[in-house]
PDB file of C-alpha atoms in Angstrom:
ATOM      1  CA  MET A   1       0.153  -0.102  -0.042  1.00 51.00           C
ATOM      2  CA  ILE A   2       1.419   3.414  -0.703  1.00 54.00           C
ATOM      3  CA  ALA A   3      -0.139   6.604   1.426  1.00 64.00           C
ATOM      4  CA  PHE A   4      -0.444   9.950   0.134  1.00 69.00           C
ATOM      5  CA  PRO A   5      -0.567  13.059   2.226  1.00 75.00           C
ATOM      6  CA  ASN A   6      -3.678  15.051   1.327  1.00 75.00           C
ATOM      7  CA  CYS A   7      -1.877  17.998  -0.277  1.00 80.00           C
ATOM      8  CA  PHE A   8      -0.389  15.494  -2.893  1.00 82.00           C
ATOM      9  CA  MET A   9      -4.099  14.366  -3.716  1.00 79.00           C
ATOM     10  CA  VAL A  10      -5.172  17.857  -3.963  1.00 79.00           C
ATOM     11  CA  GLY A  11      -2.075  18.814  -6.264  1.00 82.00           C
ATOM     12  CA  LEU A  12      -2.894  15.680  -8.470  1.00 82.00           C
ATOM     13  CA  LEU A  13      -6.676  16.733  -8.928  1.00 81.00           C
ATOM     14  CA  GLU A  14      -5.969  20.407  -9.303  1.00 82.00           C
ATOM     15  CA  GLY A  15      -3.151  19.596 -11.752  1.00 87.00           C
ATOM     16  CA  LEU A  16      -5.513  17.438 -13.827  1.00 87.00           C
ATOM     17  CA  GLU A  17      -8.205  19.961 -13.944  1.00 84.00           C
ATOM     18  CA  ASP A  18      -5.885  22.507 -15.016  1.00 88.00           C
ATOM     19  CA  GLU A  19      -4.112  20.224 -17.560  1.00 93.00           C
ATOM     20  CA  CYS A  20      -7.338  18.452 -18.728  1.00 92.00           C
ATOM     21  CA  GLY A  21     -10.285  20.528 -17.984  1.00 88.00           C
ATOM     22  CA  GLN A  22     -13.757  18.642 -18.154  1.00 85.00           C
ATOM     23  CA  ALA A  23     -11.819  15.491 -19.272  1.00 93.00           C
ATOM     24  CA  TRP A  24     -10.057  15.191 -15.780  1.00 89.00           C
ATOM     25  CA  SER A  25     -13.016  13.119 -14.661  1.00 90.00           C
ATOM     26  CA  ILE A  26     -12.709  10.633 -17.603  1.00 94.00           C
ATOM     27  CA  VAL A  27      -8.894  10.391 -16.886  1.00 95.00           C
ATOM     28  CA  MET A  28      -9.502   9.620 -13.261  1.00 92.00           C
ATOM     29  CA  TYR A  29     -12.207   7.111 -14.096  1.00 96.00           C
ATOM     30  CA  ARG A  30      -9.743   5.382 -16.615  1.00 97.00           C
ATOM     31  CA  CYS A  31      -7.156   5.156 -14.039  1.00 95.00           C
ATOM     32  CA  GLY A  32      -9.444   3.752 -11.402  1.00 95.00           C
ATOM     33  CA  GLU A  33     -10.965   1.328 -13.913  1.00 98.00           C
ATOM     34  CA  TRP A  34      -7.343  -0.050 -14.717  1.00 98.00           C
ATOM     35  CA  TRP A  35      -6.423  -0.321 -11.142  1.00 94.00           C
ATOM     36  CA  GLY A  36      -9.684  -1.946 -10.325  1.00 95.00           C
ATOM     37  CA  LYS A  37      -9.172  -4.886 -13.041  1.00 97.00           C
ATOM     38  CA  ARG A  38      -5.662  -5.083 -11.739  1.00 96.00           C
ATOM     39  CA  GLN A  39      -6.670  -5.539  -8.060  1.00 92.00           C
ATOM     40  CA  MET A  40      -9.042  -8.129  -8.638  1.00 94.00           C
ATOM     41  CA  GLN A  41      -6.753  -9.976 -10.742  1.00 95.00           C
ATOM     42  CA  ARG A  42      -4.351 -10.074  -7.913  1.00 93.00           C
ATOM     43  CA  MET A  43      -7.040 -11.267  -5.504  1.00 90.00           C
ATOM     44  CA  GLU A  44      -8.160 -13.644  -7.787  1.00 92.00           C
ATOM     45  CA  ARG A  45      -4.675 -14.977  -7.890  1.00 94.00           C
ATOM     46  CA  ILE A  46      -3.931 -14.737  -4.207  1.00 90.00           C
ATOM     47  CA  LEU A  47      -7.167 -16.261  -3.199  1.00 88.00           C
ATOM     48  CA  GLY A  48      -6.950 -19.228  -5.668  1.00 90.00           C
ATOM     49  CA  GLU A  49      -3.523 -20.155  -4.331  1.00 93.00           C
ATOM     50  CA  HIS A  50      -4.594 -19.731  -0.917  1.00 89.00           C
ATOM     51  CA  PHE A  51      -8.088 -21.970  -1.133  1.00 90.00           C
ATOM     52  CA  GLY A  52      -6.971 -23.992  -4.274  1.00 94.00           C
ATOM     53  CA  LYS A  53      -9.788 -22.937  -6.362  1.00 92.00           C
ATOM     54  CA  PRO A  54     -10.709 -20.112  -8.717  1.00 90.00           C
ATOM     55  CA  LEU A  55     -12.519 -17.043  -7.324  1.00 86.00           C
ATOM     56  CA  HIS A  56     -15.906 -17.878  -8.904  1.00 86.00           C
ATOM     57  CA  GLU A  57     -16.001 -21.256  -7.021  1.00 91.00           C
ATOM     58  CA  LEU A  58     -15.571 -19.870  -3.503  1.00 88.00           C
ATOM     59  CA  PRO A  59     -18.654 -18.721  -1.462  1.00 90.00           C
ATOM     60  CA  THR A  60     -20.195 -15.291  -2.370  1.00 87.00           C
ATOM     61  CA  ALA A  61     -19.720 -14.507   1.429  1.00 89.00           C
ATOM     62  CA  GLN A  62     -16.296 -15.165   1.557  1.00 88.00           C
ATOM     63  CA  VAL A  63     -15.413 -13.305  -1.655  1.00 88.00           C
ATOM     64  CA  HIS A  64     -17.646 -10.230  -0.336  1.00 89.00           C
ATOM     65  CA  ALA A  65     -15.756 -10.108   2.709  1.00 91.00           C
ATOM     66  CA  THR A  66     -12.290 -10.450   0.925  1.00 88.00           C
ATOM     67  CA  VAL A  67     -13.183  -7.618  -1.254  1.00 90.00           C
ATOM     68  CA  LEU A  68     -14.546  -5.259   1.615  1.00 92.00           C
ATOM     69  CA  GLU A  69     -11.354  -5.814   3.688  1.00 91.00           C
ATOM     70  CA  GLY A  70      -9.061  -5.287   0.412  1.00 87.00           C
ATOM     71  CA  TRP A  71     -10.605  -2.021  -0.194  1.00 90.00           C
ATOM     72  CA  ALA A  72      -9.994  -0.706   3.265  1.00 91.00           C
ATOM     73  CA  THR A  73      -6.566  -2.013   3.447  1.00 88.00           C
ATOM     74  CA  GLU A  74      -5.548  -0.349   0.257  1.00 85.00           C
ATOM     75  CA  GLY A  75      -6.727   2.739   1.845  1.00 85.00           C
ATOM     76  CA  TRP A  76      -9.721   3.534  -0.326  1.00 88.00           C
ATOM     77  CA  GLY A  77     -12.019   4.058   2.556  1.00 91.00           C
ATOM     78  CA  ARG A  78     -14.618   1.922   3.887  1.00 95.00           C
ATOM     79  CA  LEU A  79     -16.854   0.225   1.208  1.00 97.00           C
ATOM     80  CA  LYS A  80     -20.510  -1.509   1.708  1.00 97.00           C
ATOM     81  CA  LEU A  81     -21.824  -3.541  -1.088  1.00 97.00           C
ATOM     82  CA  ASP A  82     -25.504  -4.388  -1.667  1.00 95.00           C
ATOM     83  CA  LEU A  83     -26.279  -7.151  -3.947  1.00 92.00           C
ATOM     84  CA  GLU A  84     -29.820  -6.712  -3.527  1.00 93.00           C
ATOM     85  CA  ASN A  85     -30.538  -5.228  -7.272  1.00 94.00           C
ATOM     86  CA  LEU A  86     -28.547  -7.871  -9.027  1.00 91.00           C
ATOM     87  CA  GLN A  87     -31.848  -9.124 -10.501  1.00 91.00           C
ATOM     88  CA  HIS A  88     -32.255  -5.551 -11.873  1.00 93.00           C
ATOM     89  CA  GLY A  89     -28.699  -5.736 -13.469  1.00 93.00           C
ATOM     90  CA  PHE A  90     -26.536  -3.654 -11.009  1.00 96.00           C
ATOM     91  CA  VAL A  91     -25.005  -3.430  -7.485  1.00 96.00           C
ATOM     92  CA  PHE A  92     -25.253  -0.511  -5.329  1.00 97.00           C
ATOM     93  CA  ALA A  93     -21.947   0.442  -3.323  1.00 98.00           C
ATOM     94  CA  SER A  94     -21.326   2.959  -0.589  1.00 98.00           C
ATOM     95  CA  VAL A  95     -17.953   4.304   0.223  1.00 97.00           C
ATOM     96  CA  SER A  96     -17.188   6.300   3.450  1.00 95.00           C
ATOM     97  CA  SER A  97     -13.965   8.053   3.997  1.00 91.00           C
ATOM     98  CA  SER A  98     -13.033   8.229   0.332  1.00 89.00           C
ATOM     99  CA  PRO A  99      -9.638   9.873   0.006  1.00 85.00           C
ATOM    100  CA  ILE A 100     -10.689  11.728  -3.185  1.00 84.00           C
ATOM    101  CA  THR A 101     -13.688  13.158  -1.412  1.00 85.00           C
ATOM    102  CA  GLU A 102     -11.886  14.249   1.491  1.00 82.00           C
ATOM    103  CA  ALA A 103      -9.276  16.015  -1.036  1.00 80.00           C
ATOM    104  CA  PHE A 104     -12.030  17.989  -2.325  1.00 79.00           C
ATOM    105  CA  LEU A 105     -13.379  18.733   1.167  1.00 80.00           C
ATOM    106  CA  ASN A 106     -10.216  19.963   2.508  1.00 72.00           C
ATOM    107  CA  SER A 107      -9.051  22.012  -0.530  1.00 73.00           C
ATOM    108  CA  GLU A 108     -10.090  24.871  -2.531  1.00 71.00           C
ATOM    109  CA  LEU A 109     -10.971  22.737  -5.393  1.00 71.00           C
ATOM    110  CA  ASP A 110     -14.511  23.767  -6.783  1.00 64.00           C
ATOM    111  CA  ALA A 111     -16.879  20.661  -6.091  1.00 61.00           C
ATOM    112  CA  ARG A 112     -19.818  22.627  -7.250  1.00 62.00           C
ATOM    113  CA  LYS A 113     -22.238  20.254  -5.341  1.00 69.00           C
ATOM    114  CA  ARG A 114     -21.604  17.433  -7.811  1.00 73.00           C
ATOM    115  CA  PRO A 115     -20.209  13.772  -7.781  1.00 81.00           C
ATOM    116  CA  VAL A 116     -16.581  13.905  -7.799  1.00 85.00           C
ATOM    117  CA  ASP A 117     -15.137  10.571  -6.964  1.00 92.00           C
ATOM    118  CA  PHE A 118     -14.721   9.347 -10.550  1.00 93.00           C
ATOM    119  CA  LEU A 119     -11.579   7.312  -9.402  1.00 93.00           C
ATOM    120  CA  THR A 120     -13.605   5.265  -7.320  1.00 95.00           C
ATOM    121  CA  ALA A 121     -16.237   4.769  -9.957  1.00 97.00           C
ATOM    122  CA  GLY A 122     -13.713   3.551 -12.218  1.00 97.00           C
ATOM    123  CA  ALA A 123     -12.102   1.423  -9.446  1.00 96.00           C
ATOM    124  CA  LEU A 124     -15.604  -0.161  -8.738  1.00 97.00           C
ATOM    125  CA  ALA A 125     -16.475  -0.793 -12.371  1.00 98.00           C
ATOM    126  CA  GLY A 126     -12.910  -2.498 -13.109  1.00 98.00           C
ATOM    127  CA  MET A 127     -13.085  -4.742 -10.296  1.00 96.00           C
ATOM    128  CA  PHE A 128     -16.705  -6.017 -11.257  1.00 95.00           C
ATOM    129  CA  SER A 129     -15.619  -6.036 -14.897  1.00 97.00           C
ATOM    130  CA  GLN A 130     -13.037  -8.501 -13.938  1.00 95.00           C
ATOM    131  CA  ALA A 131     -14.766 -10.656 -11.596  1.00 92.00           C
ATOM    132  CA  SER A 132     -17.673 -11.060 -13.982  1.00 92.00           C
ATOM    133  CA  ASP A 133     -15.481 -11.475 -17.220  1.00 93.00           C
ATOM    134  CA  SER A 134     -17.732  -8.694 -18.732  1.00 95.00           C
ATOM    135  CA  GLU A 135     -17.549  -4.929 -19.302  1.00 96.00           C
ATOM    136  CA  LEU A 136     -19.394  -3.264 -16.750  1.00 98.00           C
ATOM    137  CA  ILE A 137     -19.746   0.785 -16.200  1.00 98.00           C
ATOM    138  CA  GLY A 138     -19.959   2.520 -12.901  1.00 98.00           C
ATOM    139  CA  TYR A 139     -21.619   5.752 -11.919  1.00 97.00           C
ATOM    140  CA  GLN A 140     -21.531   8.075  -8.999  1.00 96.00           C
ATOM    141  CA  ILE A 141     -24.991   8.792  -7.866  1.00 96.00           C
ATOM    142  CA  ALA A 142     -24.227  10.428  -4.496  1.00 94.00           C
ATOM    143  CA  CYS A 143     -21.692  12.415  -2.770  1.00 91.00           C
ATOM    144  CA  VAL A 144     -20.411  13.887   0.371  1.00 90.00           C
ATOM    145  CA  THR A 145     -19.806  17.180  -1.328  1.00 85.00           C
ATOM    146  CA  GLN A 146     -23.357  16.993  -2.002  1.00 85.00           C
ATOM    147  CA  GLY A 147     -24.243  16.450   1.834  1.00 87.00           C
ATOM    148  CA  ALA A 148     -24.475  12.763   1.550  1.00 91.00           C
ATOM    149  CA  GLU A 149     -23.151  10.606   4.455  1.00 94.00           C
ATOM    150  CA  ALA A 150     -21.100   8.605   2.123  1.00 96.00           C
ATOM    151  CA  ASN A 151     -20.494   8.362  -1.723  1.00 96.00           C
ATOM    152  CA  GLU A 152     -22.752   6.202  -3.493  1.00 97.00           C
ATOM    153  CA  PHE A 153     -22.294   4.234  -6.554  1.00 98.00           C
ATOM    154  CA  LEU A 154     -24.045   1.990  -8.988  1.00 98.00           C
ATOM    155  CA  ILE A 155     -22.095  -0.929 -11.184  1.00 98.00           C
ATOM    156  CA  GLY A 156     -23.737  -2.664 -13.930  1.00 97.00           C
ATOM    157  CA  GLN A 157     -24.243  -3.091 -17.886  1.00 95.00           C
ATOM    158  CA  LYS A 158     -24.285  -0.044 -20.003  1.00 94.00           C
ATOM    159  CA  GLU A 159     -27.670  -0.759 -21.340  1.00 94.00           C
ATOM    160  CA  VAL A 160     -28.853  -1.079 -17.743  1.00 94.00           C
ATOM    161  CA  LEU A 161     -27.523   2.070 -16.401  1.00 96.00           C
ATOM    162  CA  GLU A 162     -27.593   4.296 -19.566  1.00 93.00           C
ATOM    163  CA  ASP A 163     -29.678   6.924 -18.229  1.00 95.00           C
ATOM    164  CA  VAL A 164     -28.040   7.259 -14.719  1.00 96.00           C
ATOM    165  CA  GLN A 165     -25.777  10.137 -15.734  1.00 92.00           C
ATOM    166  CA  ASN A 166     -28.765  12.093 -16.832  1.00 94.00           C
ATOM    167  CA  MET A 167     -30.679  11.376 -13.724  1.00 96.00           C
ATOM    168  CA  VAL A 168     -27.406  12.661 -11.763  1.00 93.00           C
ATOM    169  CA  LYS A 169     -27.223  15.781 -14.038  1.00 90.00           C
ATOM    170  CA  LYS A 170     -30.995  16.445 -13.355  1.00 93.00           C
ATOM    171  CA  GLY A 171     -30.327  16.361  -9.504  1.00 90.00           C
ATOM    172  CA  MET A 172     -32.202  13.370  -8.583  1.00 93.00           C
ATOM    173  CA  SER A 173     -31.510  11.797  -5.257  1.00 93.00           C
ATOM    174  CA  ALA A 174     -29.886   8.402  -4.980  1.00 95.00           C
ATOM    175  CA  ALA A 175     -33.221   7.072  -3.641  1.00 95.00           C
ATOM    176  CA  GLU A 176     -35.010   8.394  -6.730  1.00 96.00           C
ATOM    177  CA  ILE A 177     -32.430   6.815  -9.192  1.00 96.00           C
ATOM    178  CA  LEU A 178     -32.703   3.439  -7.319  1.00 95.00           C
ATOM    179  CA  ALA A 179     -36.614   3.674  -7.862  1.00 94.00           C
ATOM    180  CA  SER A 180     -36.246   4.655 -11.135  1.00 94.00           C
ATOM    181  CA  LEU A 181     -33.889   1.611 -12.175  1.00 94.00           C
ATOM    182  CA  THR A 182     -35.837  -0.988 -10.329  1.00 92.00           C
ATOM    183  CA  GLN A 183     -39.127   0.022 -11.903  1.00 88.00           C
ATOM    184  CA  ALA A 184     -37.747   0.127 -15.462  1.00 68.00           C
ATOM    185  CA  HIS A 185     -36.360  -3.593 -14.987  1.00 64.00           C
TER     186      HIS A 185
END
């Protein structure tokens, strides 16, 4: 694990925003996605060696607990996963103590009351893409910078989540977005 001081994270985010403009969010998402896929590959290898069988053959509860613990150990905050909506084609995730959000809250960066944790959205999408062997996307639907208690994300197939970004831009709450998705599917 590599720990970065908050001032480094703020400098990184400010530099990306200065150099990339609005594309900073895409850069952060892609970096997170790359990391998430590599992290899940590493977990698959380590757990496979430890238990003598592939990750997909392990009990779901065991994999779930390992992912949550690994997330915290790597310094990404506290992750909670809600698999209740798998039948609707998506997973709900909540992250508290996110280092990205903390950097925004403790700096002069303009969060403009919008989701800002694109790195985590990409990391979650990458991890679940690797674990499911399919291309998934992730969207942040609530953010601490907007007054939420934790950052909230949806991870799923593009066709299931295609309207989520517009719902967030319209100012819909996480509860409204979840209700819309569960009624639509």
